[in-house]
Short mmCIF file of C-alpha atoms and ligand atoms in Angstrom, two decimals:
data_model
loop_
_atom_site.label_atom_id
_atom_site.label_comp_id
_atom_site.label_asym_id
_atom_site.label_seq_id
_atom_site.Cartn_x
_atom_site.Cartn_y
_atom_site.Cartn_z
CA UNK Z 119 0.02 -0.04 0.00
CA UNK Z 120 1.77 3.15 -1.19
CA UNK Z 121 0.68 6.65 -0.26
CA UNK Z 122 -0.65 8.75 -3.23
CA UNK Z 123 0.96 12.11 -3.42
CA UNK Z 124 -0.40 15.24 -5.19
CA UNK Z 125 2.70 15.44 -7.17
CA UNK Z 126 5.55 13.11 -7.76
CA UNK Z 127 8.80 14.39 -9.49
CA UNK Z 128 11.22 11.65 -10.51
CA UNK Z 129 14.83 12.37 -11.37
CA UNK Z 130 17.86 10.23 -12.31
CA UNK Z 131 19.80 12.83 -10.34
CA UNK Z 132 18.50 14.91 -7.42
CA UNK Z 133 20.45 16.92 -4.91
CA UNK Z 134 19.61 15.38 -1.61
CA UNK Z 135 21.68 15.76 1.61
CA UNK Z 136 24.46 17.31 -0.39
CA UNK Z 137 24.80 14.58 -2.92
CA UNK Z 138 23.20 13.74 -6.28
CA UNK Z 139 21.29 10.45 -6.48
CA UNK Z 140 18.18 9.01 -8.26
CA UNK Z 141 15.06 10.00 -6.44
CA UNK Z 142 11.32 10.14 -6.55
CA UNK Z 143 10.06 13.18 -4.52
CA UNK Z 144 6.53 12.88 -3.26
CA UNK Z 145 4.78 16.30 -2.62
CA UNK Z 146 1.57 17.02 -0.77
CA UNK Z 147 0.24 20.25 0.67
CA UNK Z 148 3.13 22.29 -0.67
CA UNK Z 149 5.80 20.20 1.13
CA UNK Z 150 8.09 17.37 0.36
CA UNK Z 151 6.36 14.45 2.04
CA UNK Z 152 8.58 11.56 0.87
CA UNK Z 153 11.84 10.94 -0.92
CA UNK Z 154 12.33 7.40 -2.25
CA UNK Z 155 14.75 5.51 -4.44
CA UNK Z 156 11.70 3.73 -5.99
CA UNK Z 157 8.83 5.19 -7.98
CA UNK Z 158 6.09 6.78 -5.92
CA UNK Z 159 2.44 7.29 -6.96
CA UNK Z 160 1.15 10.67 -7.53
CA UNK Z 161 -2.07 12.24 -8.89
CA UNK Z 162 0.30 14.08 -11.10
CA UNK Z 163 3.79 12.63 -12.06
CA UNK Z 164 6.63 14.35 -13.70
CA UNK Z 165 9.89 12.65 -14.82
CA UNK Z 166 12.86 14.90 -15.55
CA UNK Z 167 14.66 14.59 -18.86
CA UNK Z 168 17.92 12.72 -18.89
CA UNK Z 169 20.03 15.84 -18.98
CA UNK Z 170 18.16 17.48 -16.14
CA UNK Z 171 18.86 17.43 -12.42
CA UNK Z 172 16.42 18.17 -9.71
CA UNK Z 173 17.53 21.07 -7.37
CA UNK Z 174 16.01 23.11 -4.59
CA UNK Z 175 14.76 26.56 -5.73
CA UNK Z 176 17.33 29.26 -5.04
CA UNK Z 177 16.90 31.76 -2.25
CA UNK Z 178 18.02 35.25 -3.12
CA UNK Z 179 18.34 37.51 -0.20
CA UNK Z 180 19.55 40.59 -2.10
CA UNK Z 181 17.03 41.97 -4.62
CA UNK Z 182 15.91 45.51 -5.36
CA UNK Z 183 12.27 45.80 -6.49
CA UNK Z 184 11.61 49.36 -6.84
CA UNK Z 185 7.79 49.26 -6.66
CA UNK Z 186 6.20 51.51 -5.71
CA UNK Z 187 7.84 54.81 -6.62
CA UNK Z 188 10.36 53.64 -9.24
CA UNK Z 189 8.36 50.83 -10.82
CA UNK Z 190 9.59 51.85 -14.16
CA UNK Z 191 13.02 50.57 -12.96
CA UNK Z 192 11.66 47.28 -11.66
CA UNK Z 193 8.37 45.94 -10.30
CA UNK Z 194 7.12 42.76 -8.50
CA UNK Z 195 5.52 41.31 -11.56
CA UNK Z 196 8.57 41.49 -13.75
CA UNK Z 197 11.19 40.76 -11.06
CA UNK Z 198 9.51 37.66 -9.81
CA UNK Z 199 9.10 36.30 -13.36
CA UNK Z 200 12.81 36.88 -14.02
CA UNK Z 201 13.30 35.15 -10.72
CA UNK Z 202 11.31 32.08 -11.45
CA UNK Z 203 12.82 31.78 -14.96
CA UNK Z 204 16.28 31.84 -13.30
CA UNK Z 205 15.41 29.27 -10.68
CA UNK Z 206 14.88 31.65 -7.71
CA UNK Z 207 11.75 30.74 -5.74
CA UNK Z 208 12.34 32.94 -2.75
CA UNK Z 209 13.59 36.47 -2.64
CA UNK Z 210 14.00 39.22 -0.03
CA UNK Z 211 13.51 42.71 -1.26
CA UNK Z 212 15.72 45.50 -0.19
CA UNK Z 213 14.32 48.76 1.50
CA UNK Z 214 15.43 51.02 -1.42
CA UNK Z 215 15.08 52.23 -4.19
CA UNK Z 216 11.30 52.15 -3.87
CA UNK Z 217 9.44 55.27 -2.76
CA UNK Z 218 8.67 55.17 0.09
CA UNK Z 219 11.77 53.37 1.38
CA UNK Z 220 10.99 50.41 3.83
CA UNK Z 221 11.92 52.42 6.89
CA UNK Z 222 8.55 52.52 8.73
CA UNK Z 223 5.89 50.02 9.35
CA UNK Z 224 3.41 51.93 7.13
CA UNK Z 225 5.99 51.70 4.23
CA UNK Z 226 6.37 47.94 4.83
CA UNK Z 227 2.60 47.52 4.47
CA UNK Z 228 2.68 49.47 1.20
CA UNK Z 229 5.49 47.21 -0.06
CA UNK Z 230 3.42 44.10 0.94
CA UNK Z 231 0.40 45.45 -0.84
CA UNK Z 232 2.36 46.07 -3.93
CA UNK Z 233 3.72 42.54 -4.01
CA UNK Z 234 0.60 40.71 -2.86
CA UNK Z 235 -1.22 40.57 -6.28
CA UNK Z 236 1.68 40.30 -8.52
CA UNK Z 237 4.58 38.21 -7.10
CA UNK Z 238 4.78 34.68 -8.51
CA UNK Z 239 7.57 33.60 -6.20
CA UNK Z 240 7.74 33.92 -2.38
CA UNK Z 241 8.77 37.42 -1.26
CA UNK Z 242 10.12 38.79 2.13
CA UNK Z 243 11.31 42.29 3.04
CA UNK Z 244 14.36 43.90 4.63
CA UNK Z 245 13.88 47.09 6.58
CA UNK Z 246 16.12 50.09 6.34
CA UNK Z 247 18.12 51.70 9.18
CA UNK Z 248 18.54 55.38 8.40
CA UNK Z 249 19.34 58.32 10.63
CA UNK Z 250 15.62 59.24 10.71
CA UNK Z 251 14.40 55.97 12.10
CA UNK Z 252 17.10 55.04 14.72
CA UNK Z 253 15.49 54.39 18.04
CA UNK Z 254 12.35 52.98 16.38
CA UNK Z 255 13.77 49.88 14.60
CA UNK Z 256 12.06 47.55 16.91
CA UNK Z 257 8.65 48.36 15.42
CA UNK Z 258 9.78 47.23 11.94
CA UNK Z 259 11.43 44.11 13.48
CA UNK Z 260 8.15 43.17 15.19
CA UNK Z 261 6.34 43.81 11.94
CA UNK Z 262 8.30 41.02 10.27
CA UNK Z 263 11.26 42.49 8.32
CA UNK Z 264 14.19 40.01 8.05
CA UNK Z 265 16.76 42.61 9.32
CA UNK Z 266 17.92 46.15 8.56
CA UNK Z 267 20.03 47.49 5.76
CA UNK Z 268 22.33 50.36 6.29
CA UNK Z 269 24.76 52.23 4.00
CA UNK Z 270 27.89 53.58 5.40
CA UNK Z 271 28.40 55.88 2.27
CA UNK Z 272 25.80 57.70 0.16
CA UNK Z 273 23.25 55.13 -1.22
CA UNK Z 274 22.67 56.72 -4.69
CA UNK Z 275 19.18 57.92 -3.91
CA UNK Z 276 18.20 60.94 -1.95
CA UNK Z 277 15.51 59.31 0.16
CA UNK Z 278 17.75 56.77 1.84
CA UNK Z 279 20.49 58.41 3.94
CA UNK Z 280 23.66 56.61 5.16
CA UNK Z 281 24.68 56.19 8.78
CA UNK Z 282 27.78 58.02 10.01
CA UNK Z 283 30.20 56.22 12.49
CA UNK Z 284 28.26 57.16 15.49
CA UNK Z 285 24.91 56.27 14.01
CA UNK Z 286 26.25 52.86 12.93
CA UNK Z 287 27.20 52.31 16.49
CA UNK Z 288 23.72 53.34 17.67
CA UNK Z 289 21.99 51.08 15.10
CA UNK Z 290 24.13 48.09 16.16
CA UNK Z 291 23.42 48.69 19.80
CA UNK Z 292 19.66 48.96 19.23
CA UNK Z 293 19.55 45.91 16.98
CA UNK Z 294 21.53 43.89 19.60
CA UNK Z 295 18.97 44.80 22.07
CA UNK Z 296 16.22 42.83 20.25
CA UNK Z 297 18.43 40.09 18.63
CA UNK Z 298 18.09 41.56 15.19
CA UNK Z 299 20.39 41.66 12.13
CA UNK Z 300 22.09 44.53 10.45
CA UNK Z 301 23.13 44.11 6.84
CA UNK Z 302 25.71 46.64 5.57
CA UNK Z 303 26.69 48.18 2.36
CA UNK Z 304 30.38 48.68 3.46
CA UNK Z 305 32.22 51.47 1.65
CA UNK Z 306 33.79 54.25 3.64
CA UNK Z 307 32.66 57.72 2.57
CA UNK Z 308 36.01 59.39 3.54
CA UNK Z 309 38.05 57.07 1.33
CA UNK Z 310 35.55 57.52 -1.50
CA UNK Z 311 35.78 61.27 -1.24
CA UNK Z 312 39.62 61.13 -1.30
CA UNK Z 313 39.56 59.05 -4.46
CA UNK Z 314 36.69 60.85 -6.29
CA UNK Z 315 37.69 61.64 -9.92
CA UNK Z 316 36.07 63.29 -12.83
CA UNK Z 317 34.40 60.16 -14.13
CA UNK Z 318 34.44 59.47 -17.83
CA UNK Z 319 34.40 56.32 -19.86
CA UNK Z 320 37.54 54.75 -18.60
CA UNK Z 321 36.50 51.71 -16.44
CA UNK Z 322 39.86 51.60 -14.62
CA UNK Z 323 39.43 55.16 -13.46
CA UNK Z 324 35.99 54.16 -12.02
CA UNK Z 325 37.49 51.24 -10.16
CA UNK Z 326 40.24 53.51 -8.75
CA UNK Z 327 37.34 55.84 -7.52
CA UNK Z 328 36.06 53.07 -5.34
CA UNK Z 329 39.22 51.35 -4.08
CA UNK Z 330 39.69 48.31 -2.01
CA UNK Z 331 40.60 50.48 0.89
CA UNK Z 332 36.94 51.88 0.88
CA UNK Z 333 35.57 48.41 1.64
CA UNK Z 334 38.35 47.45 4.03
CA UNK Z 335 38.02 50.59 6.18
CA UNK Z 336 34.18 50.24 6.39
CA UNK Z 337 34.29 46.59 7.10
CA UNK Z 338 36.78 47.19 9.91
CA UNK Z 339 34.33 49.67 11.45
CA UNK Z 340 31.55 47.19 11.22
CA UNK Z 341 33.68 44.53 12.91
CA UNK Z 342 34.68 46.89 15.74
CA UNK Z 343 31.01 47.80 16.21
CA UNK Z 344 29.95 44.15 16.34
CA UNK Z 345 32.69 43.46 18.89
CA UNK Z 346 31.54 46.33 21.12
CA UNK Z 347 27.74 45.68 20.92
CA UNK Z 348 27.44 41.89 20.18
CA UNK Z 349 24.96 42.68 17.27
CA UNK Z 350 24.74 40.27 14.38
CA UNK Z 351 25.86 41.83 11.14
CA UNK Z 352 26.22 40.80 7.51
CA UNK Z 353 28.55 42.30 4.92
CA UNK Z 354 26.63 42.76 1.70
CA UNK Z 355 28.14 42.29 -1.89
CA UNK Z 356 31.78 41.81 -0.84
CA UNK Z 357 33.74 42.89 -3.88
CA UNK Z 358 37.32 43.36 -2.51
CA UNK Z 359 39.39 40.31 -1.43
CA UNK Z 360 41.57 42.77 0.50
CA UNK Z 361 38.86 42.72 3.29
CA UNK Z 362 38.98 38.98 3.78
CA UNK Z 363 41.90 38.83 6.26
CA UNK Z 364 39.98 41.09 8.66
CA UNK Z 365 36.77 39.23 8.19
CA UNK Z 366 38.60 35.84 8.64
CA UNK Z 367 40.05 37.12 11.92
CA UNK Z 368 36.81 38.48 13.15
CA UNK Z 369 34.93 35.25 12.44
CA UNK Z 370 37.73 33.19 14.02
CA UNK Z 371 37.19 35.33 17.13
CA UNK Z 372 33.61 34.21 17.14
CA UNK Z 373 31.96 37.48 16.11
CA UNK Z 374 28.53 36.91 14.43
CA UNK Z 375 29.42 38.31 10.98
CA UNK Z 376 28.34 36.70 7.74
CA UNK Z 377 29.48 37.59 4.23
CA UNK Z 378 28.03 37.56 0.75
CA UNK Z 379 29.38 38.09 -2.69
CA UNK Z 380 27.46 38.35 -6.02
CA UNK Z 381 27.50 36.58 -9.34
CA UNK Z 382 29.03 39.49 -11.24
CA UNK Z 383 32.03 39.60 -9.02
CA UNK Z 384 32.56 35.84 -9.65
CA UNK Z 385 31.79 35.72 -13.42
CA UNK Z 386 33.22 38.97 -14.61
CA UNK Z 387 36.49 40.78 -14.06
CA UNK Z 388 37.81 44.34 -14.67
CA UNK Z 389 39.78 43.12 -17.60
CA UNK Z 390 36.56 42.18 -19.41
CA UNK Z 391 34.76 45.50 -18.97
CA UNK Z 392 35.01 47.69 -22.01
CA UNK Z 393 35.46 51.41 -21.68
CA UNK Z 394 32.01 53.03 -21.61
CA UNK Z 395 30.43 49.72 -20.72
CA UNK Z 396 28.11 51.13 -18.06
CA UNK Z 397 26.04 47.95 -18.01
CA UNK Z 398 28.81 46.64 -15.98
CA UNK Z 399 28.74 49.51 -13.28
CA UNK Z 400 27.91 48.55 -9.80
CA UNK Z 401 29.16 49.69 -6.33
CA UNK Z 402 31.38 48.39 -5.03
CA UNK Z 403 32.85 47.67 -8.49
CA UNK Z 404 33.81 44.53 -10.35
CA UNK Z 405 37.60 44.32 -9.79
CA UNK Z 406 40.56 42.61 -11.42
CA UNK Z 407 41.23 38.87 -12.22
CA UNK Z 408 43.39 38.18 -9.23
CA UNK Z 409 40.84 39.61 -6.88
CA UNK Z 410 38.26 37.44 -8.50
CA UNK Z 411 40.25 34.31 -7.99
CA UNK Z 412 40.58 35.22 -4.30
CA UNK Z 413 36.82 35.50 -3.95
CA UNK Z 414 36.35 32.09 -5.33
CA UNK Z 415 39.06 30.63 -3.02
CA UNK Z 416 37.24 32.37 -0.07
CA UNK Z 417 33.98 30.76 -1.03
CA UNK Z 418 35.70 27.32 -1.13
CA UNK Z 419 37.34 28.04 2.25
CA UNK Z 420 34.09 29.09 3.73
CA UNK Z 421 35.17 32.66 4.34
CA UNK Z 422 32.35 33.89 2.19
CA UNK Z 423 29.01 32.22 3.12
CA UNK Z 424 26.60 32.93 0.24
CA UNK Z 425 26.19 34.20 -3.37
CA UNK Z 426 23.13 36.42 -3.97
CA UNK Z 427 22.45 38.56 -6.94
CA UNK Z 428 22.07 42.25 -5.80
CA UNK Z 429 19.66 42.49 -8.68
CA UNK Z 430 19.49 46.27 -8.99
CA UNK Z 431 18.24 47.50 -12.33
CA UNK Z 432 17.17 50.92 -13.44
CA UNK Z 433 15.74 52.19 -16.74
CA UNK Z 434 18.03 51.66 -19.75
CA UNK Z 435 18.03 55.45 -20.20
CA UNK Z 436 19.59 55.96 -16.76
CA UNK Z 437 22.13 53.15 -17.31
CA UNK Z 438 23.22 54.54 -20.72
CA UNK Z 439 22.24 58.22 -20.85
CA UNK Z 440 25.61 59.81 -20.46
CA UNK Z 441 27.49 58.22 -23.29
CA UNK Z 442 29.20 55.57 -21.08
CA UNK Z 443 30.26 57.90 -18.33
CA UNK Z 444 30.87 55.67 -15.31
CA UNK Z 445 30.53 58.67 -13.03
CA UNK Z 446 27.06 59.44 -14.06
CA UNK Z 447 25.41 56.11 -15.03
CA UNK Z 448 23.23 54.26 -12.59
CA UNK Z 449 25.20 51.69 -10.55
CA UNK Z 450 23.52 48.34 -10.39
CA UNK Z 451 23.34 44.98 -12.28
CA UNK Z 452 20.20 42.98 -13.05
CA UNK Z 453 21.03 39.39 -11.96
CA UNK Z 454 17.90 37.42 -11.01
CA UNK Z 455 17.48 35.48 -14.17
CA UNK Z 456 21.20 35.02 -15.00
CA UNK Z 457 22.82 34.57 -11.60
CA UNK Z 458 22.71 30.75 -11.35
CA UNK Z 459 23.93 30.19 -14.93
CA UNK Z 460 26.65 32.85 -14.48
CA UNK Z 461 28.04 31.32 -11.30
CA UNK Z 462 27.65 27.74 -12.48
CA UNK Z 463 29.47 28.56 -15.87
CA UNK Z 464 32.44 29.88 -13.97
CA UNK Z 465 32.40 27.17 -11.28
CA UNK Z 466 32.39 24.49 -13.82
CA UNK Z 467 35.35 26.06 -15.59
CA UNK Z 468 37.11 26.00 -12.25
CA UNK Z 469 36.24 22.38 -11.61
CA UNK Z 470 33.87 23.26 -8.73
CA UNK Z 471 30.82 20.93 -8.43
CA UNK Z 472 27.22 22.02 -8.80
CA UNK Z 473 26.31 20.91 -5.23
CA UNK Z 474 28.76 23.67 -3.92
CA UNK Z 475 27.06 26.28 -5.96
CA UNK Z 476 23.62 25.25 -4.65
CA UNK Z 477 24.96 25.38 -1.16
CA UNK Z 478 25.99 29.06 -1.84
CA UNK Z 479 22.77 30.04 -3.70
CA UNK Z 480 20.00 28.06 -2.00
CA UNK Z 481 20.81 26.33 1.26
CA UNK Z 482 23.11 29.03 2.56
CA UNK Z 483 20.99 32.04 1.89
CA UNK Z 484 17.92 30.16 3.32
CA UNK Z 485 19.78 29.50 6.54
CA UNK Z 486 21.13 33.00 6.68
CA UNK Z 487 17.55 34.34 6.45
CA UNK Z 488 16.21 31.88 8.93
CA UNK Z 489 14.23 30.01 6.32
CA UNK Z 490 15.46 26.51 7.27
CA UNK Z 491 12.57 24.76 5.47
CA UNK Z 492 13.73 26.27 2.07
CA UNK Z 493 16.87 25.83 -0.01
CA UNK Z 494 17.02 22.03 0.21
CA UNK Z 495 15.18 18.99 -0.84
CA UNK Z 496 14.23 17.12 2.33
CA UNK Z 497 11.08 15.61 3.86
CA UNK Z 498 9.16 18.38 5.44
CA UNK Z 499 10.89 21.08 3.45
CA UNK Z 500 9.02 23.44 1.03
CA UNK Z 501 8.44 21.87 -2.38
CA UNK Z 502 10.17 24.64 -4.17
CA UNK Z 503 12.10 22.85 -6.88
CA UNK Z 504 13.88 23.34 -10.26
CA UNK Z 505 14.70 21.22 -13.17
CA UNK Z 506 18.10 22.23 -14.27
CA UNK Z 507 20.05 21.17 -17.32
CA UNK Z 508 23.72 21.78 -16.30
CA UNK Z 509 25.33 20.88 -19.68
CA UNK Z 510 22.79 22.90 -21.76
CA UNK Z 511 23.95 26.36 -22.92
CA UNK Z 512 22.24 29.50 -24.07
CA UNK Z 513 23.27 33.00 -25.19
CA UNK Z 514 21.97 35.83 -23.16
CA UNK Z 515 20.02 38.40 -25.01
CA UNK Z 516 19.11 41.29 -22.70
CA UNK Z 517 15.87 41.93 -24.62
CA UNK Z 518 14.64 38.39 -23.91
CA UNK Z 519 15.22 38.51 -20.07
CA UNK Z 520 12.10 38.95 -18.04
CA UNK Z 521 13.07 41.80 -15.74
CA UNK Z 522 11.68 45.21 -16.73
CA UNK Z 523 14.50 46.89 -18.69
CA UNK Z 524 16.55 45.18 -21.35
CA UNK Z 525 19.91 45.83 -19.92
CA UNK Z 526 22.30 42.99 -18.82
CA UNK Z 527 26.01 42.68 -18.01
CA UNK Z 528 25.86 39.29 -19.72
CA UNK Z 529 24.31 40.39 -22.97
CA UNK Z 530 25.76 38.40 -25.78
CA UNK Z 531 27.57 35.97 -23.47
CA UNK Z 532 27.05 32.19 -23.71
CA UNK Z 533 26.28 30.69 -20.36
CA UNK Z 534 25.99 27.01 -19.25
CA UNK Z 535 23.06 25.67 -17.24
CA UNK Z 536 19.40 26.10 -18.15
CA UNK Z 537 16.40 26.24 -15.80
CA UNK Z 538 13.70 24.26 -17.57
CA UNK Z 539 10.96 24.20 -14.98
CA UNK Z 540 10.29 25.77 -11.59
CA UNK Z 541 7.83 24.58 -8.94
CA UNK Z 542 6.75 26.69 -6.06
CA UNK Z 543 5.06 24.89 -3.08
CA UNK Z 544 4.58 21.91 -5.46
CA UNK Z 545 2.84 23.98 -8.17
CA UNK Z 546 4.51 24.50 -11.51
CA UNK Z 547 5.27 28.28 -12.04
CA UNK Z 548 4.26 29.95 -15.24
CA UNK Z 549 6.23 33.05 -16.12
CA UNK Z 550 3.67 34.19 -18.71
CA UNK Z 551 2.51 37.73 -18.28
CA UNK Z 552 -1.05 36.86 -17.45
CA UNK Z 553 -0.08 34.08 -14.90
CA UNK Z 554 -1.84 34.55 -11.55
CA UNK Z 555 0.26 35.50 -8.57
CA UNK Z 556 1.30 32.40 -6.66
CA UNK Z 557 3.90 33.87 -4.19
CA UNK Z 558 3.51 33.96 -0.51
CA UNK Z 559 4.63 37.06 1.50
CA UNK Z 560 7.03 35.97 4.07
CA UNK Z 561 7.88 37.45 7.41
CA UNK Z 562 10.87 36.76 9.59
CA UNK Z 563 10.26 33.47 11.18
ZN1 ZN R 1809 22.01 46.06 -3.30
#
């Protein structure tokens, strides 16, 4: 007598407990109810193609969806379709560049309403820690944000101010008081000011304007603040490998600091960025080849915990308006749909197995966000799954990607690894424009 499941997905190769093996996954009520090495019976049954593997859906904890306020840059409908097409089944939205910014409970409710009817993957929210709401962070924490984002240098938009050194200390102290989490854009404004240049189309000049030292100095300040306050902190989008020794030491000391990097820092290096190629502009910047090698080594060594996209698009006009002037173009790279393929292509080239990549892009980010029932295929876990063809290749065409504006740092590049199907809570996800919203709004568990 075998149980009959709502859906059974069979795969010659499924990632379970960190290894690939043949499996039939039985799903009921949105959860994985059974995993077997023999066929299971389902009301609906799917068998993956021979070149496909079954993976957990990715969890992307760094996504900028600019709705409302800058919906022409990116909105929940387009971003979550790009996510599903790229294998991301859960994302956490950043508190800027929407208007209002997510720095009050009212603004959080506005964000939730914007997402509720349009998101086709699961969506949670970060709050912001800005000078104006220090002392009142607890309200947002209690309202369910996953933590608080702060900038230590100007954010790029007027309505989200950065914290100075004293305010950073204040935020950390306040957050430590309720066991929260501060996630930090760590570049030092003094170092940035000292290296400011006239901009222009020369990419190397742009990198020089945001040197390693800016990240190192800011990260050392975060480490010192964590040591004094005991708050939990997370370094966003680490670009500079020069900051790794300080982070390694802090973590060895037992300080509660986690670290992420992003697909574009792993898949692209300065040497590949053409002059005037503002589709590659992001802050902190994509650095040189040796730096990139060091980031990969830090991932392998466990000194960097996770890889998330920092999907941060704008309109094509803002990205390209000033004839390739890196000083003036919007800084941000769209990565939701291409992140997995970009990282996997480069990992494969370096002989790094797919299971490590999924650890960095699914299991690790889920754990980081406290979403332990996501990011893995296990009995009792969410039935958020993807069918992935690791050997298949495709050429990126920015105009075919599903995020709102047709700009991509990978435009024209051939990448390996194709997401063929996505399931959210056991339901196949359709990315067609008229597909009903199927995502759940998540609060910090
Ligand atoms: Zn960001």
